[in-house]
CSV table of C-alpha atoms in Angstrom, one decimal:
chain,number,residue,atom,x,y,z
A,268,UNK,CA,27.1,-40.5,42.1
A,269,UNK,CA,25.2,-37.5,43.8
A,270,UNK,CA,23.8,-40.3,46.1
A,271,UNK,CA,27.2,-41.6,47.4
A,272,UNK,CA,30.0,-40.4,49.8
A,273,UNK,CA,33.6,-40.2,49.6
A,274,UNK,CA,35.7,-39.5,52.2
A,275,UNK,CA,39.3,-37.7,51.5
A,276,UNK,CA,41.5,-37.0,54.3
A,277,UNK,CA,44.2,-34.0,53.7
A,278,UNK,CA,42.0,-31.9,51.9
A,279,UNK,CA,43.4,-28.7,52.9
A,280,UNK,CA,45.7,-28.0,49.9
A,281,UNK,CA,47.2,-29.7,47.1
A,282,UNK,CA,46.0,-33.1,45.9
A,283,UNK,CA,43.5,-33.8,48.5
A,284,UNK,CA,42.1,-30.3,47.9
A,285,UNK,CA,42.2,-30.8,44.0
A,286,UNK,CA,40.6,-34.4,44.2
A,287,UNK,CA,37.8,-33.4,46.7
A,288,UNK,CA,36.6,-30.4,44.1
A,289,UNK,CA,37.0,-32.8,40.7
A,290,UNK,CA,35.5,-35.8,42.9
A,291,UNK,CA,32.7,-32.9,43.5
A,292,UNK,CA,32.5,-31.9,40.2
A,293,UNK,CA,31.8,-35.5,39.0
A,294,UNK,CA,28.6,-35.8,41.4
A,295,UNK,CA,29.6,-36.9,44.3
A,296,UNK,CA,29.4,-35.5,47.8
A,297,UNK,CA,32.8,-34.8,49.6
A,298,UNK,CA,33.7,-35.0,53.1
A,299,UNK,CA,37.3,-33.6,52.9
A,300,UNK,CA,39.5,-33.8,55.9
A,301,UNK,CA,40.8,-30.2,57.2
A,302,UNK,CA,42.6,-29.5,60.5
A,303,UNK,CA,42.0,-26.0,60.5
A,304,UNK,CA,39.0,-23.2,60.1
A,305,UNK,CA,40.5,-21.4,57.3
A,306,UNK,CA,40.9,-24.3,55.5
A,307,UNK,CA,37.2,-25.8,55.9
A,308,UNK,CA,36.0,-21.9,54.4
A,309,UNK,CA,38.5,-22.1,51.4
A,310,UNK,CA,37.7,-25.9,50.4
A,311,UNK,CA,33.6,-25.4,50.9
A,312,UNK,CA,31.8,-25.4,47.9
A,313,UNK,CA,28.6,-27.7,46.0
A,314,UNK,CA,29.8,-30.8,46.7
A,315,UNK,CA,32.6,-30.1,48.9
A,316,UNK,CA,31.7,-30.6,53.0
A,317,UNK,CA,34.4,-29.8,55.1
A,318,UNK,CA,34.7,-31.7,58.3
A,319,UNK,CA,37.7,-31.3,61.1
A,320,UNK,CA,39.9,-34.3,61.2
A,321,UNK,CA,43.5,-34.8,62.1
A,322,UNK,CA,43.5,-38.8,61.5
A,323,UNK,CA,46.5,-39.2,64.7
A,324,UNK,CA,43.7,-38.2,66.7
A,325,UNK,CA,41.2,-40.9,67.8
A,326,UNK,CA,38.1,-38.5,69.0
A,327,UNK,CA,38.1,-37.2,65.1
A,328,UNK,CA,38.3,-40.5,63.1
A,329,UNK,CA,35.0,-41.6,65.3
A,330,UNK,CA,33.5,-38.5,64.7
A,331,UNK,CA,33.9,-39.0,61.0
A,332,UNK,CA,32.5,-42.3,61.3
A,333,UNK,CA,29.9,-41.7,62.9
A,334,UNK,CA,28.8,-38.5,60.3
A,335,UNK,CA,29.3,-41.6,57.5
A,336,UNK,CA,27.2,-43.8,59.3
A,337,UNK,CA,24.5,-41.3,60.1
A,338,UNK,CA,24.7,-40.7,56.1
A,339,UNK,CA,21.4,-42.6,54.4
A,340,UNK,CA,23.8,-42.3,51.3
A,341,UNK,CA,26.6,-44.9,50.6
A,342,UNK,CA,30.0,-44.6,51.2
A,343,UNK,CA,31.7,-45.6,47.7
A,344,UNK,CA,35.3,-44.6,48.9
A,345,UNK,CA,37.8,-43.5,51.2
A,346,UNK,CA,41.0,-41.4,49.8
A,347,UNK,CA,43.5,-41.7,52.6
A,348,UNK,CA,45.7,-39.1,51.3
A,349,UNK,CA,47.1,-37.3,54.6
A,350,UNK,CA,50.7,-37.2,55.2
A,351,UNK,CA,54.3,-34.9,56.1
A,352,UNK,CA,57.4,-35.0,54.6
A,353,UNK,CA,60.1,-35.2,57.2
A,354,UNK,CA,63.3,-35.5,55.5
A,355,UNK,CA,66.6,-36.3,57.3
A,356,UNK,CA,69.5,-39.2,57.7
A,357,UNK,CA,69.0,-42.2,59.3
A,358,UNK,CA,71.4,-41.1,62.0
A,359,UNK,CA,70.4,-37.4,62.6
A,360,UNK,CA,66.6,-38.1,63.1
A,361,UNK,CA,65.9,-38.2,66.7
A,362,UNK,CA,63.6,-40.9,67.1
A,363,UNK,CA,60.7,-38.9,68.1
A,364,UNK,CA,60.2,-37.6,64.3
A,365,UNK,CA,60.9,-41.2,63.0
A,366,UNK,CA,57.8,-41.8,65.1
A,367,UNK,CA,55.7,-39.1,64.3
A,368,UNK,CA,56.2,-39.5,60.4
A,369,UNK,CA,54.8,-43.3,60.6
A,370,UNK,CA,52.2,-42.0,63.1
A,371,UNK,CA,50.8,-39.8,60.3
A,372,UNK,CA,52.0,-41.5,57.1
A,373,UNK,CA,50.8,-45.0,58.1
A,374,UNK,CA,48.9,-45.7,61.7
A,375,UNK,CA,46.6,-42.3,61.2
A,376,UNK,CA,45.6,-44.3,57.5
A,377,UNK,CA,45.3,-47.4,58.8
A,378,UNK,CA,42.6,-46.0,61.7
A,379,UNK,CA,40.5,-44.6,59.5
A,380,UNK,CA,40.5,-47.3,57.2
A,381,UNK,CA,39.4,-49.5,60.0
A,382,UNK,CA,37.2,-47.0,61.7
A,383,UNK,CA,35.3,-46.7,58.0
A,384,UNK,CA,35.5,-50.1,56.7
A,385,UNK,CA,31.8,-51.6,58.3
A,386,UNK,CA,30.8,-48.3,55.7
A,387,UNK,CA,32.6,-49.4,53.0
A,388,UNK,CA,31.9,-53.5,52.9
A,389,UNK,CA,28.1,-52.3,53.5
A,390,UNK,CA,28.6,-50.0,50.2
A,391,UNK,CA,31.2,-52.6,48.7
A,392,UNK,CA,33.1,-49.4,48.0
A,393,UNK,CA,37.1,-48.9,47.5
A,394,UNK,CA,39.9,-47.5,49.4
A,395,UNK,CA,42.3,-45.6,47.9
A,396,UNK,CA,45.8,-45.1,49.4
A,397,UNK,CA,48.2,-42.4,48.4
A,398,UNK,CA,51.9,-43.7,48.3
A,399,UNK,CA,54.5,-42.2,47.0
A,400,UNK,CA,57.6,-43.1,44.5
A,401,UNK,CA,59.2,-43.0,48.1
A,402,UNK,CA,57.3,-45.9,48.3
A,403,UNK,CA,59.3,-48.1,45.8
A,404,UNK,CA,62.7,-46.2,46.0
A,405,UNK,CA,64.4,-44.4,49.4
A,406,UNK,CA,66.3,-41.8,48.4
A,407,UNK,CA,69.0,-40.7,51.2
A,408,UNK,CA,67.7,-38.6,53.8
A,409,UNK,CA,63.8,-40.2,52.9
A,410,UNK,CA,65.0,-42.9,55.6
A,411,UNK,CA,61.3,-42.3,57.7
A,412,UNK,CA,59.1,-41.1,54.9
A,413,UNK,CA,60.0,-44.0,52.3
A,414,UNK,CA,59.9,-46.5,55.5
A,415,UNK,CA,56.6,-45.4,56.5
A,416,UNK,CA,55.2,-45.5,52.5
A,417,UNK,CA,56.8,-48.6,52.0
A,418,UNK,CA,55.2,-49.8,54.6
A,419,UNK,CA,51.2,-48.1,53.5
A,420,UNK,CA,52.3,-50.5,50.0
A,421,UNK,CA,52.6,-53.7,52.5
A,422,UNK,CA,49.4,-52.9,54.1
A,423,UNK,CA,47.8,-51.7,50.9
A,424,UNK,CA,48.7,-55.4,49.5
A,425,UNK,CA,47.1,-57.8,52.7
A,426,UNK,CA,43.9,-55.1,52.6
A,427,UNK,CA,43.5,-55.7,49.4
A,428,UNK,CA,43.7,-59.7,49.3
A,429,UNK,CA,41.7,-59.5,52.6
A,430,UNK,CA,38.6,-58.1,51.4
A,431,UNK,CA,38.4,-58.3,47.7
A,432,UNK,CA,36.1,-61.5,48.4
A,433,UNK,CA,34.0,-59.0,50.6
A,434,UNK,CA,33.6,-56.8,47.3
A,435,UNK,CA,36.0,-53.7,48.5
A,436,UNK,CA,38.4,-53.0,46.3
A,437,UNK,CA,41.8,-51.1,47.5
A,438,UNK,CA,44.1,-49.1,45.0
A,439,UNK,CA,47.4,-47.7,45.7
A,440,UNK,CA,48.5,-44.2,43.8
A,441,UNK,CA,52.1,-43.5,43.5
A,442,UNK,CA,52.7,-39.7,43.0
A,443,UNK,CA,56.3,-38.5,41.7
A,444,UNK,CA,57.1,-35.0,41.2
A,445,UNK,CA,54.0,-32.7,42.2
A,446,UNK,CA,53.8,-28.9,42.2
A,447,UNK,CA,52.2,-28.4,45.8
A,448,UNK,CA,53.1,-27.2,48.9
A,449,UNK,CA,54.3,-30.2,50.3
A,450,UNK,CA,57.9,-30.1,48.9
A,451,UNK,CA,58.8,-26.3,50.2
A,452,UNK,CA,57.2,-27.5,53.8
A,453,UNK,CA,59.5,-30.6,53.5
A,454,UNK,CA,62.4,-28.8,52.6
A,455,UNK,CA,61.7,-26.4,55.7
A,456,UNK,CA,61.6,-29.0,57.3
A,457,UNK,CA,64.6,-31.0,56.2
A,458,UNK,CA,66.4,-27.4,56.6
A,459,UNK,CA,65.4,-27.1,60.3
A,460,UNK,CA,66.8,-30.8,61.1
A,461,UNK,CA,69.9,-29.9,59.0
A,462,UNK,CA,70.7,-27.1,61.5
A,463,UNK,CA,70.1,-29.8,65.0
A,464,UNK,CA,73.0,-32.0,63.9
A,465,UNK,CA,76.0,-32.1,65.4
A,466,UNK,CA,79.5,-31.2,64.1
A,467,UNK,CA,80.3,-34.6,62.6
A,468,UNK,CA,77.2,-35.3,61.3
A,469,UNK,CA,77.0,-32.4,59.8
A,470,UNK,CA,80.2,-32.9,58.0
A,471,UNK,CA,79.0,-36.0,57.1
A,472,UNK,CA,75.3,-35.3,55.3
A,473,UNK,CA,75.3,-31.8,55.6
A,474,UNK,CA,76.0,-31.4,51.6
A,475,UNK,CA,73.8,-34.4,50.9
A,476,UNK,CA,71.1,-32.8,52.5
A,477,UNK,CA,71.1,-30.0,50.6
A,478,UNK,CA,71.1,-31.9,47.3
A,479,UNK,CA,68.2,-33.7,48.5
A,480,UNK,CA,66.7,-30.3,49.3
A,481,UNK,CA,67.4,-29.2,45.5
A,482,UNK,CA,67.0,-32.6,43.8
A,483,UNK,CA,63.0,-32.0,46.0
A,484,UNK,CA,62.8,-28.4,44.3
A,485,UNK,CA,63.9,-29.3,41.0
A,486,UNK,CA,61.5,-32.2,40.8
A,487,UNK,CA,58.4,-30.4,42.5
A,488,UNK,CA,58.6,-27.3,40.2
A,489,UNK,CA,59.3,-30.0,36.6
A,490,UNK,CA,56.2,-32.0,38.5
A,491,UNK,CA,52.7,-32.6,37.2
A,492,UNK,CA,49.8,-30.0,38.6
A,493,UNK,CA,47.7,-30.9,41.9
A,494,UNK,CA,44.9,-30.8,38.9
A,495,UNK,CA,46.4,-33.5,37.2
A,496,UNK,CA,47.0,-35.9,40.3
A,497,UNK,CA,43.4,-35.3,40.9
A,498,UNK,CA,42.3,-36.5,37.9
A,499,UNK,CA,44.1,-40.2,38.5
A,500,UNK,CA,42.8,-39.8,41.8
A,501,UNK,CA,39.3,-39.6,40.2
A,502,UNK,CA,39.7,-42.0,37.6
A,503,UNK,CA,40.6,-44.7,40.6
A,504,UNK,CA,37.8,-43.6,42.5
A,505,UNK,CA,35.7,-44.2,39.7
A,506,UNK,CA,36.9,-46.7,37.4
A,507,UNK,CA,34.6,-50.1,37.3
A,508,UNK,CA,37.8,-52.2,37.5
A,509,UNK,CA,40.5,-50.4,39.0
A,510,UNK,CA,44.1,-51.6,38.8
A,511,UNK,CA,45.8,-52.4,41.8
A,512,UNK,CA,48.2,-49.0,41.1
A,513,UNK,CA,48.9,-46.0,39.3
A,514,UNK,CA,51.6,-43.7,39.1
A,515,UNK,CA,51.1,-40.1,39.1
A,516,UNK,CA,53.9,-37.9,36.9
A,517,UNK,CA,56.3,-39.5,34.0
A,518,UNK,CA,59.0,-40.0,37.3
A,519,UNK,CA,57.3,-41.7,39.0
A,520,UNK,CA,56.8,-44.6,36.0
A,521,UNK,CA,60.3,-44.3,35.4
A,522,UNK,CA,61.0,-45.2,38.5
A,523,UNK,CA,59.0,-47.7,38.9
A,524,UNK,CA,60.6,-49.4,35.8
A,525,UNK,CA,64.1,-48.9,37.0
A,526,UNK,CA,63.1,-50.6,40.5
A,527,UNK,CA,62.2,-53.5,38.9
A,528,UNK,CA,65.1,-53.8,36.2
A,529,UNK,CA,68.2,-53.3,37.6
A,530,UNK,CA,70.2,-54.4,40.8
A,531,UNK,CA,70.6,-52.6,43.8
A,532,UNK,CA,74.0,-51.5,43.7
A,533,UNK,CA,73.5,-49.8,39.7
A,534,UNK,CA,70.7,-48.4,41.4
A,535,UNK,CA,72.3,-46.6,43.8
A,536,UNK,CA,74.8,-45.5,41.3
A,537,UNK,CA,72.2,-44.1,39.4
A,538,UNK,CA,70.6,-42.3,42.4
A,539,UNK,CA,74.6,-41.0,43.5
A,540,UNK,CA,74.7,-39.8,40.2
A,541,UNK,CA,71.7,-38.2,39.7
A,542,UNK,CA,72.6,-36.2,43.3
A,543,UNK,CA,76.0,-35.7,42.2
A,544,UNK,CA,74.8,-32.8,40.4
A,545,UNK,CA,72.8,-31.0,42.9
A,546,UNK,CA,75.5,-31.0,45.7
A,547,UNK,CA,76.7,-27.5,46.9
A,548,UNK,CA,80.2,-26.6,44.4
A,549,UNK,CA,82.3,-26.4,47.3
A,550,UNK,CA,81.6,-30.1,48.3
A,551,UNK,CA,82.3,-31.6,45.2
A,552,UNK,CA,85.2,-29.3,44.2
């Protein structure tokens, strides 16, 4: 393992952080994906080799290819695990953030996957995609983040029928609740949109967005450790026969099952009701 490469983009904090040191630990060297200085000296370590990359931008995902392919040491996979949270209703999100959040979430993913994949089919590595429950269930206000993971699960299905012959596997991991940053940035921003509606949309959502904004809290804090994502993260990575997906948190299975089982519309009771409690008193009085 100390002779191959894996790539992890979002390394900065949280699970990309987490899985590029227990990915390190196990032996192999890390590139991990930072966008800023601070973050490439807090994420260095044995193992762990920082490299600037903010996969929307097109001059960084060659530059990472070309450090892979300059590597003598196989690339056994890439962890595409970047991404935002942008959390509003369909109606109130101007469509300038709709587009941004899928320029992250799912183009930035699929251009490194295809900058890296000549790598990967030389190594007959494995990509691994981080989803989301979003990814099998939108939850009001996740309109643009649940599109744009639904979407990474589409793409993660024809990549994966594509080149399994070519001896690449690809594996999709779908995190539920998980205590990092990302929720309290999400609910920022969820907050800040919140406040650049107008009158009647406001009196329309505004109490659903704040029990989105505590259902996000309550779920984050009763969420598994970045530690723990890592380590299903690693076992994907390194598992001889992955399975096609794995969810992170005992949510996220549940969720999973519930997708699966029952209708739409008792589903979306069950989601109503589950929100019911988290609305602000005065809405529901």
């Amino acid at each position: 393992m100390a002779q191959k490469l894996i790539v992890v983009t979002g390394a900065s904090t949280g699970m990309g952080a987490s899985a590029a040191r227990e990915l390190a630990r196990q032996g192999f060297h890390v590139l991990a994906g930072v966008r800023r200085d601070r973050d490439a000296d807090a994420i260095r370590t044995t193992g762990v080799e920082p490299i600037m990359l903010d996969i929307t931008e097109p001059e960084q995902v060659r530059a990472l290819a070309a450090r892979v392919t300059d590597d003598p040491r196989p690339l056994h996979a890439l962890v595409n695990n970047a991404g935002i949270q942008v959390n509003a209703p369909v109606e109130a999100l101007p469509m300038a953030q709709w587009r941004w959040v899928f320029e992250v979430n799912l183009f930035g993913h699929i251009a490194v996957t295809q900058a890296l994949l000549p790598a990967l089919l030389h190594g007959r590595g494995r990509v691994i995609n981080i989803s989301s429950i979003g990814g099998k269930a939108a939850m009001p206000t996740y309109g643009a983040y649940a599109g744009a993971k639904f979407a990474l699960e589409a793409v993660s299905d024809a990549l994966r029928r594509e080149i399994a012959p070519l001896g690449v596997q690809v594996v999709v991991i779908e995190p539920g609740g998980v205590r990092t940053e990302m929720a309290a940035r999400g609910i920022a921003t969820a907050n800040r949109l919140a406040a650049q509606m107008t009158p009647e949309q406001d009196r329309r959502y505004g109490s659903l967005v704040q029990a989105t904004n505590t259902l996000m809290a309550t779920g984050t804090a009763s969420g598994v450790t970045a530690d723990a994502a890592a380590r299903v993260i690693a076992k994907a990575v390194t598992t001889r026969k992955p399975r096609t997906r794995y969810t992170i948190g005992r949510d996220a299975a549940l969720i999973t099952r519930l997708t699966r089982i029952l209708p739409d519309r008792t589903l979306d009771r069950v989601i109503a009701a589950n929100l019911r409690r988290h609305h602000p008193k005065s809405a529901t009085a």
